[in-house]
Amino acid sequence: MAVEEVLSDLKKKIEEKLPRGTTISSVEFEGPQLVVYTEEPKKFADNGNIVRNLAKALRTRIVVRPDPKVLMPPEESINKIVQTVPDESGVSNYHFDPDVGEVIIEAEKPGLVIGKHGETLREITKKIGWTPKVVRTPPIKSRTVQNIREFMRTNHKERKDILKSVGRKIHRGCTSKDEWVRVTSLGGAKEVGRSCFIISTPESRIMIDCGVNVGSDDNMTPYLYVPEAYPINQIDAVVLTHAHLDHQGLVPLLYKYGFEGPIYCTPPTRDLMALLQLDYIDVAAKEGKRPPYSSADVREGLKHTIVLDYEEVTDIAPDIKLTFHNAGHILGSAVSHFHIGDGLHNVVVTGDFKYEKTRLFDAAVNRFPRVESVIMESTYGNSNATQPSLQEAEKNLQNIVNSTLKNDGIVLIPAFAVGRSQEVMIVLEDAIRKGIIPEVPVYLDGMIWEATAIHATYPEYLNNDLRKLIFQKGQNPFLSECFKPVDSNELRQKIIEEPEPCVILSTSGMMNAGPVIEYFKAFAENEKNTLVFVGYQADGTLGRRIQKGWKEIPLSTREGTQVIKMNMNVEVVDGFSGHSDRRQLMDYIKRMKPRPERVYTEHGDERSCIDLASSLHKKNRLETKALTNLETVRLV
């Protein structure tokens, strides 16, 4: 059936199910959702069950939009909104989009604008006709969030055309009588870096992640030229598990090579993705390397991005539905559940995950309606890859900070901007607030403050304890006065030239670049100071050389090579990893509901992937396999 016929048929079905006297003017697919236009938005707002019942009956996401002719002028609309929402909601801005009949309301407390069960939103619609959407005003000003929101508004017309095209492809109807499902590994199998997989059916091809291996010139990119991925413009969609570069760093390259489809991810992943991609371009240029894509390609990707919240079931192809669940790895990271065909097969792709509650996130989800196949990470899949508990790690860090500060020293912590930094920040803030460590400034340098601002924008993606602290008690630990962003060279020089007891969190996490090098040069020769590693240090990095005990560190400068004498203390605090250790990986599958039929391992060195697959088979009597790059496995 042609898409026009499908839309006509859906319009008839909707009209049959509407209450008497309620009419619609047209229906249209936009991305994964069906948009219903009406000249009577007030009737839909009066009865909140209409849309709910329609979505349930038609088994698709439905959005109701007002016909442009019934919209109240923006100035009058703002007055009505002000009269309707509580003053304490902290509304900071309005953006009207007449093409879709939406008004975006920015508020410090979105929940007060939404109201109980959406009552306040429905009241706004009844009064002004516009469909209100609420977004949080970032409590910490974020250039990334601000620029992305402005970019989306500026390009709304082009984006609407993109969504229409995507919607028609999703709902094009199935044509093949064959039923099979295959998974192809294009990168990230028996290795860490350049993660990329394709799920194929007779109808669809879905790419999961498209990462870059930043530490390798030889194996930097996935195998995008193989028949399963080529031509790239025939791929239906890209699904991103999270924002780290080894999972999404080459997505803009797809648009450079002709891809025109959508990217599905969570809202925080979209924002962090843009931040890290632009930083990747900047770092490559500074190192004299040619970036694989430009900022224009990053913007093209943003235009095609469709964000989904956790637990939303969404059609992404004629025969595939996608649902994201919390992965506990970094902000917005998602375990991706694919429901293929009419109950044919269910695949869970974990991406990177943490099966333990942390200071930031709840434990990764491992309960699904159905699951037959699991593709899971194996970073710490080796039988001896266990880590201390988070409680031990926190106590260890607190003791190191205390002993250094008592000695009038400085604590320098190289940290990755996204995830690890915020975990350490929460631990330090809690310890300072409770008097466990002295009140000293905690300086944040590099991209850490911008990444933290994005975390503060999406508190609903943090764990239950943090949400309660922020929403019910009005305490946001990220806003603590102990945190001092280093936003200028002048402040950095002052910290270096006028040292005082403090803690410095700075990028990069492996000490191969970034402002951490400047601090290291300044503080390395003083035995009162301490360098604390809270993350993995790869071979070949400055961090690994220091871990190995080098006492003289050669560093390149504009004046030539400078040799730094290494006198500061060096400590390693394990336990802050965003990855599950061996025990947690085993428990994740053991406790999965329902029990899967088979498990495939990836995202780990060869030994870790094979060891984990073998152990899962022995312990659970499951079919298991360590995937290999360029290999295609048939699931059905």
XYZ file of C-alpha atoms in Angstrom:
636
model
C 0.000 0.000 0.000
C 1.361 3.453 -0.985
C 2.013 5.972 1.800
C -0.823 8.244 0.585
C -3.237 5.331 0.850
C -1.918 4.501 4.326
C -2.490 8.107 5.445
C -5.980 8.163 3.943
C -6.812 4.907 5.696
C -5.451 6.212 9.028
C -7.487 9.434 8.687
C -10.682 7.382 8.256
C -9.847 5.197 11.272
C -9.145 8.258 13.427
C -12.379 9.952 12.397
C -14.320 6.789 13.283
C -12.837 6.735 16.777
C -13.188 10.451 17.573
C -15.989 11.625 19.910
C -19.013 12.994 18.068
C -18.515 16.603 16.990
C -14.690 16.433 17.000
C -13.061 16.859 13.577
C -9.589 16.762 12.028
C -8.366 18.521 8.898
C -5.390 16.334 7.865
C -2.826 13.743 8.958
C 0.863 13.472 8.068
C 3.840 11.351 9.061
C 6.716 13.299 10.642
C 9.566 11.047 11.625
C 8.283 8.142 13.710
C 5.068 9.892 14.719
C 1.697 10.542 13.108
C 0.710 14.210 13.237
C -2.997 15.013 13.355
C -4.021 18.567 12.434
C -7.281 19.978 13.752
C -9.166 23.265 13.837
C -10.495 22.250 17.262
C -7.441 21.819 19.532
C -9.552 22.814 22.542
C -11.721 19.695 22.189
C -8.628 17.494 22.214
C -7.287 19.407 25.231
C -10.600 19.017 27.072
C -10.388 15.249 26.764
C -6.864 14.021 27.498
C -7.861 10.438 26.697
C -8.523 11.049 22.993
C -4.869 10.945 21.919
C -4.063 8.147 24.372
C -6.866 5.967 23.039
C -5.979 6.687 19.411
C -2.296 5.823 19.953
C -3.277 2.576 21.649
C -5.762 1.606 18.925
C -3.463 2.477 16.010
C -0.250 1.332 17.767
C 1.713 4.413 16.774
C 2.896 7.674 18.340
C 0.376 10.467 17.740
C 0.796 14.227 18.082
C -2.121 16.655 17.713
C -1.342 20.048 16.213
C -3.618 23.023 15.659
C -4.444 24.175 12.152
C -2.532 27.508 11.715
C -5.782 29.434 11.124
C -6.973 28.922 14.741
C -3.811 30.136 16.497
C -3.918 33.127 18.860
C -1.293 35.852 18.168
C 1.967 35.238 20.124
C 1.703 38.396 22.277
C -1.786 37.478 23.495
C -0.694 33.866 23.945
C 2.161 34.864 26.261
C -0.265 36.832 28.451
C -2.562 33.802 28.692
C 0.359 31.494 29.556
C 1.544 33.891 32.286
C -1.972 33.841 33.768
C -2.076 30.026 33.665
C 1.293 28.800 34.973
C 2.503 29.334 38.573
C 4.966 32.207 39.092
C 7.459 29.867 40.764
C 7.807 27.818 37.544
C 10.444 30.354 36.444
C 9.460 30.720 32.773
C 12.411 32.392 31.039
C 11.542 32.375 27.334
C 8.992 31.545 24.611
C 9.548 30.427 21.023
C 6.580 30.209 18.608
C 6.723 27.980 15.537
C 3.644 28.659 13.379
C 4.582 25.925 10.870
C 3.847 23.227 13.440
C 1.615 25.241 15.790
C 3.972 24.795 18.744
C 5.119 27.170 21.443
C 8.291 26.098 23.252
C 8.275 27.297 26.856
C 11.618 27.423 28.658
C 11.208 27.119 32.432
C 13.400 26.534 35.467
C 10.800 24.076 36.835
C 9.159 22.369 33.827
C 7.008 20.161 36.050
C 5.017 23.183 37.255
C 4.312 24.208 33.658
C 3.234 20.678 32.735
C 1.000 20.248 35.779
C -0.342 17.051 37.295
C -0.943 14.502 34.498
C -0.419 17.337 31.965
C -3.411 19.371 33.188
C -1.677 22.777 32.923
C -0.489 22.051 29.367
C -4.026 21.140 28.318
C -5.302 24.337 29.924
C -2.767 26.363 27.920
C -3.868 24.665 24.678
C -7.528 25.406 25.418
C -6.750 29.089 25.948
C -4.350 29.794 23.046
C -4.696 26.986 20.477
C -0.913 26.477 20.274
C 0.536 23.132 21.358
C 2.884 23.858 24.284
C 6.212 22.028 24.681
C 8.304 22.576 27.790
C 12.102 22.488 28.033
C 14.267 23.130 31.057
C 16.147 26.409 31.391
C 19.739 25.260 31.941
C 20.642 26.092 35.582
C 24.248 26.446 34.407
C 24.520 28.406 31.181
C 25.551 26.026 28.399
C 26.742 27.283 25.028
C 26.095 23.842 23.567
C 22.469 23.590 24.719
C 21.751 27.197 23.749
C 23.329 26.834 20.292
C 21.563 23.536 19.533
C 18.144 24.892 20.545
C 18.693 28.000 18.447
C 19.946 25.912 15.511
C 16.860 23.669 15.633
C 14.545 26.707 15.695
C 16.367 28.421 12.837
C 16.221 25.282 10.660
C 12.682 24.197 11.592
C 11.336 24.330 8.016
C 14.100 22.180 6.573
C 13.846 19.870 9.562
C 10.095 19.464 9.012
C 10.749 18.362 5.414
C 13.388 15.899 6.665
C 10.931 14.445 9.202
C 8.225 14.078 6.557
C 10.633 12.164 4.329
C 11.734 9.963 7.243
C 8.125 9.319 8.256
C 7.125 8.160 4.789
C 10.084 5.755 4.639
C 9.242 4.282 8.034
C 5.628 3.693 7.042
C 6.297 2.557 3.478
C 4.967 -0.937 4.209
C 6.711 -4.321 4.056
C 7.125 -5.991 0.658
C 9.172 -9.160 1.242
C 7.712 -12.528 2.244
C 11.091 -13.690 3.591
C 11.865 -13.509 7.298
C 15.479 -13.272 8.456
C 17.610 -11.087 10.752
C 21.385 -10.664 10.515
C 23.993 -8.665 12.447
C 27.225 -7.476 10.809
C 30.244 -6.222 12.798
C 31.889 -3.228 11.114
C 34.056 -2.234 14.100
C 34.414 -2.734 17.844
C 34.507 -6.546 17.738
C 37.441 -7.980 19.751
C 38.687 -4.407 20.142
C 37.772 -1.149 21.892
C 37.136 1.737 19.508
C 35.232 2.444 16.241
C 32.101 0.580 17.416
C 29.717 -0.002 14.509
C 27.148 -2.720 13.758
C 24.349 -3.195 11.266
C 21.100 -5.081 11.855
C 19.688 -6.221 8.497
C 16.301 -7.661 7.511
C 14.750 -8.111 4.032
C 13.141 -4.675 4.545
C 15.613 -2.597 6.558
C 19.177 -1.801 7.516
C 19.840 -0.117 10.872
C 23.333 1.047 11.849
C 24.114 0.977 15.580
C 26.866 3.452 16.495
C 29.572 4.750 14.171
C 32.644 5.451 16.254
C 36.226 6.496 15.716
C 39.339 4.918 17.226
C 41.151 8.103 18.233
C 44.238 6.192 19.381
C 44.939 4.449 16.073
C 45.820 5.788 12.637
C 45.672 2.320 11.062
C 42.315 1.111 12.457
C 40.611 4.459 12.976
C 37.352 3.973 11.070
C 34.744 1.203 10.795
C 34.545 -0.874 7.602
C 31.943 1.361 5.945
C 32.764 0.211 2.401
C 31.585 -3.416 2.750
C 28.387 -4.562 0.941
C 26.309 -4.636 4.153
C 26.850 -0.874 4.597
C 27.096 0.234 0.968
C 25.585 2.339 -0.489
C 25.340 4.372 2.688
C 22.232 6.247 1.502
C 20.311 2.943 1.649
C 20.719 2.670 5.440
C 17.372 3.393 7.108
C 18.650 4.902 10.357
C 21.551 5.258 12.770
C 20.941 4.443 16.437
C 23.427 5.835 18.967
C 23.950 4.159 22.326
C 25.835 7.115 23.842
C 28.035 10.122 23.112
C 31.607 8.886 23.550
C 33.659 9.324 20.370
C 34.388 5.610 19.995
C 30.629 5.158 19.475
C 29.573 8.277 17.535
C 32.703 10.152 16.419
C 32.268 9.386 12.699
C 28.521 9.950 12.342
C 29.041 13.297 10.499
C 31.171 11.416 7.942
C 28.072 9.435 6.913
C 26.371 12.646 5.735
C 29.512 13.622 3.868
C 29.236 10.265 2.028
C 25.562 10.654 1.120
C 23.550 9.363 4.079
C 20.256 11.247 4.406
C 18.505 9.276 7.126
C 17.774 9.950 10.783
C 19.916 9.573 13.904
C 18.073 8.258 16.974
C 19.451 9.014 20.436
C 18.426 10.479 23.784
C 18.357 14.306 24.225
C 21.542 14.409 26.373
C 23.362 12.186 23.863
C 22.510 14.639 21.073
C 23.972 17.596 23.004
C 27.082 15.766 24.218
C 27.578 14.313 20.721
C 27.763 17.790 19.173
C 30.106 19.016 21.923
C 32.536 16.115 21.477
C 32.428 16.099 17.663
C 33.300 19.798 17.473
C 36.062 19.283 20.033
C 37.381 16.348 17.961
C 37.652 18.645 14.914
C 39.384 21.312 17.023
C 41.919 18.903 18.568
C 42.727 17.350 15.177
C 43.419 20.800 13.714
C 45.651 21.762 16.664
C 47.650 18.551 16.241
C 48.177 19.290 12.551
C 45.922 16.452 11.434
C 43.190 16.702 8.847
C 39.768 16.167 10.473
C 37.614 13.589 8.623
C 34.674 16.016 8.483
C 33.780 19.663 9.049
C 31.490 21.543 11.410
C 28.990 21.763 8.521
C 28.743 17.950 8.572
C 28.125 18.093 12.348
C 25.272 20.546 11.765
C 23.833 18.306 9.037
C 23.753 15.445 11.511
C 21.966 17.596 14.083
C 19.249 18.471 11.550
C 18.555 14.763 11.101
C 18.606 13.849 14.808
C 15.405 12.543 16.399
C 15.548 12.373 20.189
C 13.755 9.698 22.206
C 13.342 9.447 25.965
C 13.812 6.219 27.875
C 10.937 3.715 27.590
C 9.422 5.311 24.426
C 8.500 2.606 21.901
C 9.142 4.011 18.420
C 8.908 2.742 14.828
C 12.230 3.370 13.058
C 11.691 1.149 9.975
C 8.741 -0.719 8.412
C 9.567 -3.822 10.482
C 11.602 -2.505 13.440
C 10.609 -0.782 16.681
C 13.189 0.755 19.043
C 13.072 1.389 22.784
C 15.853 3.029 24.800
C 16.542 2.089 28.453
C 19.002 3.501 30.976
C 22.520 2.038 30.555
C 24.118 3.721 33.607
C 27.340 4.496 31.668
C 27.248 8.257 31.014
C 24.493 10.864 30.771
C 21.840 9.695 28.285
C 23.546 6.358 27.568
C 21.046 3.763 26.375
C 20.560 0.027 26.211
C 18.777 -0.334 22.859
C 15.940 -2.850 22.494
C 14.938 -3.725 18.905
C 11.613 -5.461 18.284
C 11.832 -6.898 14.758
C 8.861 -7.944 12.625
C 5.517 -8.925 14.097
C 7.075 -10.664 17.098
C 9.765 -12.286 14.931
C 12.860 -11.479 17.028
C 14.049 -9.151 19.810
C 17.644 -7.922 20.016
C 19.178 -6.014 22.934
C 22.349 -4.009 22.219
C 23.826 -2.900 25.538
C 26.380 -0.389 24.277
C 28.648 0.518 27.220
C 26.824 -0.063 30.503
C 27.231 -0.091 34.277
C 25.226 -2.701 36.168
C 25.546 -0.924 39.516
C 24.016 2.229 40.956
C 26.557 5.062 40.987
C 26.587 8.610 42.331
C 25.136 9.741 38.990
C 23.002 6.955 37.538
C 20.787 4.025 38.378
C 22.008 0.557 37.378
C 21.572 -0.487 33.735
C 18.179 -1.937 32.829
C 18.064 -5.672 32.075
C 14.318 -6.360 32.109
C 12.506 -6.303 28.790
C 9.133 -7.418 27.361
C 10.984 -9.946 25.190
C 14.593 -10.715 24.302
C 16.140 -13.508 22.260
C 19.601 -12.117 21.352
C 21.937 -9.850 23.346
C 24.978 -8.014 21.962
C 26.981 -6.838 24.961
C 30.178 -4.980 25.806
C 33.130 -6.883 27.314
C 35.573 -4.129 28.310
C 36.239 -5.857 31.640
C 35.229 -9.338 30.474
C 38.479 -10.977 31.554
C 38.133 -13.394 34.471
C 40.454 -11.306 36.689
C 38.962 -7.896 35.751
C 37.294 -6.972 39.027
C 37.154 -3.517 40.562
C 36.722 -2.220 44.107
C 33.251 -1.060 45.137
C 32.311 2.580 44.630
C 32.264 3.024 48.422
C 35.892 1.848 48.621
C 36.866 4.095 45.712
C 35.217 7.138 47.304
C 36.868 6.520 50.686
C 40.227 6.047 48.979
C 39.880 9.323 47.077
C 38.792 11.199 50.215
C 41.817 9.904 52.147
C 44.227 10.905 49.376
C 42.725 14.405 49.112
C 42.782 14.857 52.907
C 46.412 13.794 53.346
C 47.547 16.042 50.461
C 45.643 19.093 51.703
C 46.967 18.618 55.255
C 50.436 18.773 53.729
C 49.498 22.085 52.002
C 49.630 20.302 48.670
C 47.580 20.385 45.475
C 45.556 17.440 44.148
C 45.590 17.162 40.330
C 43.049 14.767 38.791
C 43.202 14.150 35.018
C 39.633 13.270 34.021
C 37.467 12.661 30.987
C 35.095 15.599 30.494
C 31.955 13.469 30.274
C 30.970 11.064 33.041
C 34.065 10.480 35.174
C 34.496 14.167 36.020
C 30.900 14.568 37.189
C 31.115 11.370 39.293
C 34.224 12.713 41.065
C 32.595 16.143 41.439
C 29.602 14.647 43.280
C 31.929 12.699 45.620
C 33.996 15.823 46.401
C 30.934 18.047 46.898
C 29.363 15.525 49.277
C 32.608 15.188 51.265
C 33.066 18.966 51.535
C 29.416 19.504 52.541
C 29.706 16.829 55.265
C 33.070 18.128 56.517
C 34.927 14.945 55.517
C 37.474 17.030 53.587
C 38.263 20.744 54.119
C 36.506 23.514 52.213
C 38.897 24.191 49.365
C 38.238 25.329 45.795
C 37.673 22.557 43.257
C 38.841 23.968 39.918
C 37.313 22.565 36.702
C 39.345 23.081 33.533
C 38.908 22.044 29.904
C 35.485 20.890 28.696
C 34.442 19.685 32.143
C 32.309 22.717 33.048
C 30.452 22.699 29.705
C 29.787 18.962 30.028
C 28.598 19.556 33.610
C 26.222 22.267 32.367
C 24.643 19.672 30.051
C 24.283 17.283 33.018
C 22.524 20.038 34.965
C 20.139 20.608 32.035
C 18.894 16.997 32.145
C 18.439 16.040 35.835
C 15.683 13.575 34.854
C 18.465 11.339 33.435
C 20.283 11.173 36.795
C 19.615 8.591 39.482
C 16.642 8.647 41.825
C 18.588 10.088 44.784
C 19.930 13.027 42.765
C 16.503 13.715 41.254
C 14.957 13.882 44.736
C 17.754 16.163 45.934
C 17.266 18.512 42.960
C 13.465 18.442 42.546
C 12.225 18.030 46.142
C 14.941 19.646 48.259
C 16.083 22.227 45.711
C 19.745 21.201 46.146
C 21.728 20.762 42.952
C 25.242 19.518 43.834
C 26.563 20.738 40.467
C 25.769 24.309 41.583
C 27.897 24.057 44.737
C 30.078 27.090 45.508
C 33.118 24.820 45.877
C 33.276 24.390 42.073
C 35.262 27.062 40.233
C 35.272 26.868 36.422
C 38.593 27.894 34.896
C 37.217 30.020 32.072
C 40.295 32.088 31.188
C 44.061 31.771 30.733
C 44.448 34.458 33.393
C 42.753 32.320 36.073
C 44.769 29.259 35.033
C 48.006 31.255 35.337
C 46.961 32.581 38.746
C 46.344 29.016 40.018
C 49.781 28.014 38.721
C 51.725 31.088 39.862
C 49.999 31.568 43.246
C 49.499 27.966 44.367
C 47.281 27.215 47.351
C 45.801 23.933 48.629
C 43.070 22.927 46.174
C 41.741 20.188 43.921
C 42.029 20.521 40.136
C 39.986 18.395 37.721
C 41.259 18.873 34.201
C 41.121 17.286 30.767
C 42.483 15.240 29.169
C 41.905 12.040 31.105
C 45.022 10.245 29.768
C 47.255 13.348 29.889
C 47.947 13.232 26.156
C 46.742 16.827 25.637
C 44.675 19.570 27.263
C 45.210 22.004 30.148
C 46.203 19.192 32.547
C 49.675 19.362 30.948
C 50.131 22.971 32.102
C 49.264 22.046 35.682
C 51.495 18.978 35.545
C 54.488 21.055 34.434
C 53.903 23.471 37.308
C 53.248 21.007 40.131
C 55.152 17.795 39.241
C 58.412 18.678 40.979
C 56.852 19.392 44.407
C 56.574 16.279 46.590
C 53.673 17.834 48.549
C 51.390 17.536 45.524
C 49.508 14.439 44.352
C 48.493 13.240 40.901
C 45.394 11.011 41.078
C 44.342 8.733 38.212
C 40.643 7.821 38.300
C 40.437 6.409 34.764
C 42.171 3.993 32.418
C 45.548 5.078 30.983
C 46.179 3.555 27.544
C 49.575 2.399 26.328
C 51.607 5.174 24.728
C 49.982 7.971 26.743
C 51.775 10.237 29.199
C 49.461 8.947 31.925
C 50.604 5.345 31.387
C 54.296 6.356 31.462
C 53.776 8.103 34.796
C 51.887 5.076 36.127
C 54.866 2.900 35.173
C 57.072 5.026 37.447
C 58.990 7.290 35.062
C 60.879 9.893 37.133
C 61.912 12.119 34.238
C 59.174 13.075 31.795
C 60.127 14.648 28.434
C 57.487 17.102 27.184
C 57.441 18.956 23.873
C 57.177 22.744 24.126
C 57.558 25.624 21.681
C 61.133 26.047 22.927
C 61.913 22.352 22.393
C 61.861 19.338 24.701
C 61.487 20.072 28.417
C 62.326 17.364 30.964
C 60.049 17.383 34.027
C 61.370 15.809 37.226
C 58.589 13.684 38.704
C 58.494 14.221 42.485
C 54.760 14.496 43.173
C 52.927 11.515 44.607
C 51.064 9.291 42.147
C 47.884 7.484 43.212
C 45.480 5.262 41.258
C 41.871 5.095 42.428
C 39.998 2.264 40.716
C 36.233 1.893 40.996
C 34.995 5.041 39.234
C 34.707 3.349 35.846
C 31.503 3.761 33.863
C 31.887 0.145 32.693
C 30.719 -2.996 34.469
C 33.480 -5.183 35.830
C 33.620 -8.934 35.213
C 31.305 -9.801 38.112
C 28.678 -7.263 37.020
C 28.827 -8.414 33.388
C 28.095 -11.975 34.491
C 25.284 -10.852 36.817
C 23.701 -8.705 34.115
C 22.987 -11.759 31.944
C 22.263 -14.092 34.872
C 19.540 -11.758 36.170
C 18.150 -10.690 32.798
C 14.384 -11.075 32.440
C 13.359 -12.822 30.308
C 16.299 -15.164 29.836
C 17.956 -14.617 26.420
C 18.646 -17.475 24.022
C 22.063 -16.273 22.870
C 24.698 -13.673 23.770
C 27.322 -12.061 21.523
C 30.287 -10.220 23.047
C 32.119 -7.175 21.644
C 33.852 -3.950 22.824
C 36.820 -5.503 24.598
C 40.200 -6.880 23.627
C 40.166 -10.349 22.036
C 40.932 -12.167 25.267
C 38.191 -10.344 27.224
C 35.517 -10.962 24.579
C 36.341 -14.673 24.272
C 36.706 -15.203 28.027
C 33.344 -13.566 28.785
C 31.533 -15.483 26.020
C 32.987 -18.777 27.245
C 32.098 -18.098 30.886
C 28.534 -17.023 30.069
C 28.051 -20.253 28.133
C 29.363 -22.429 30.986
C 27.443 -20.628 33.746
C 24.109 -20.100 31.982
C 24.027 -22.785 29.262
C 23.414 -20.136 26.617
C 24.599 -20.049 23.032
C 27.441 -17.482 23.037
C 29.988 -16.113 20.589
C 32.678 -13.426 20.535
C 31.978 -11.387 17.388
C 34.725 -10.689 14.835
C 34.964 -7.597 12.630
C 33.576 -8.094 9.086
C 31.579 -11.104 10.274
C 27.834 -11.480 9.637
C 25.804 -13.624 12.038
C 22.299 -14.823 11.229
C 19.914 -14.481 14.192
C 16.781 -15.815 12.452
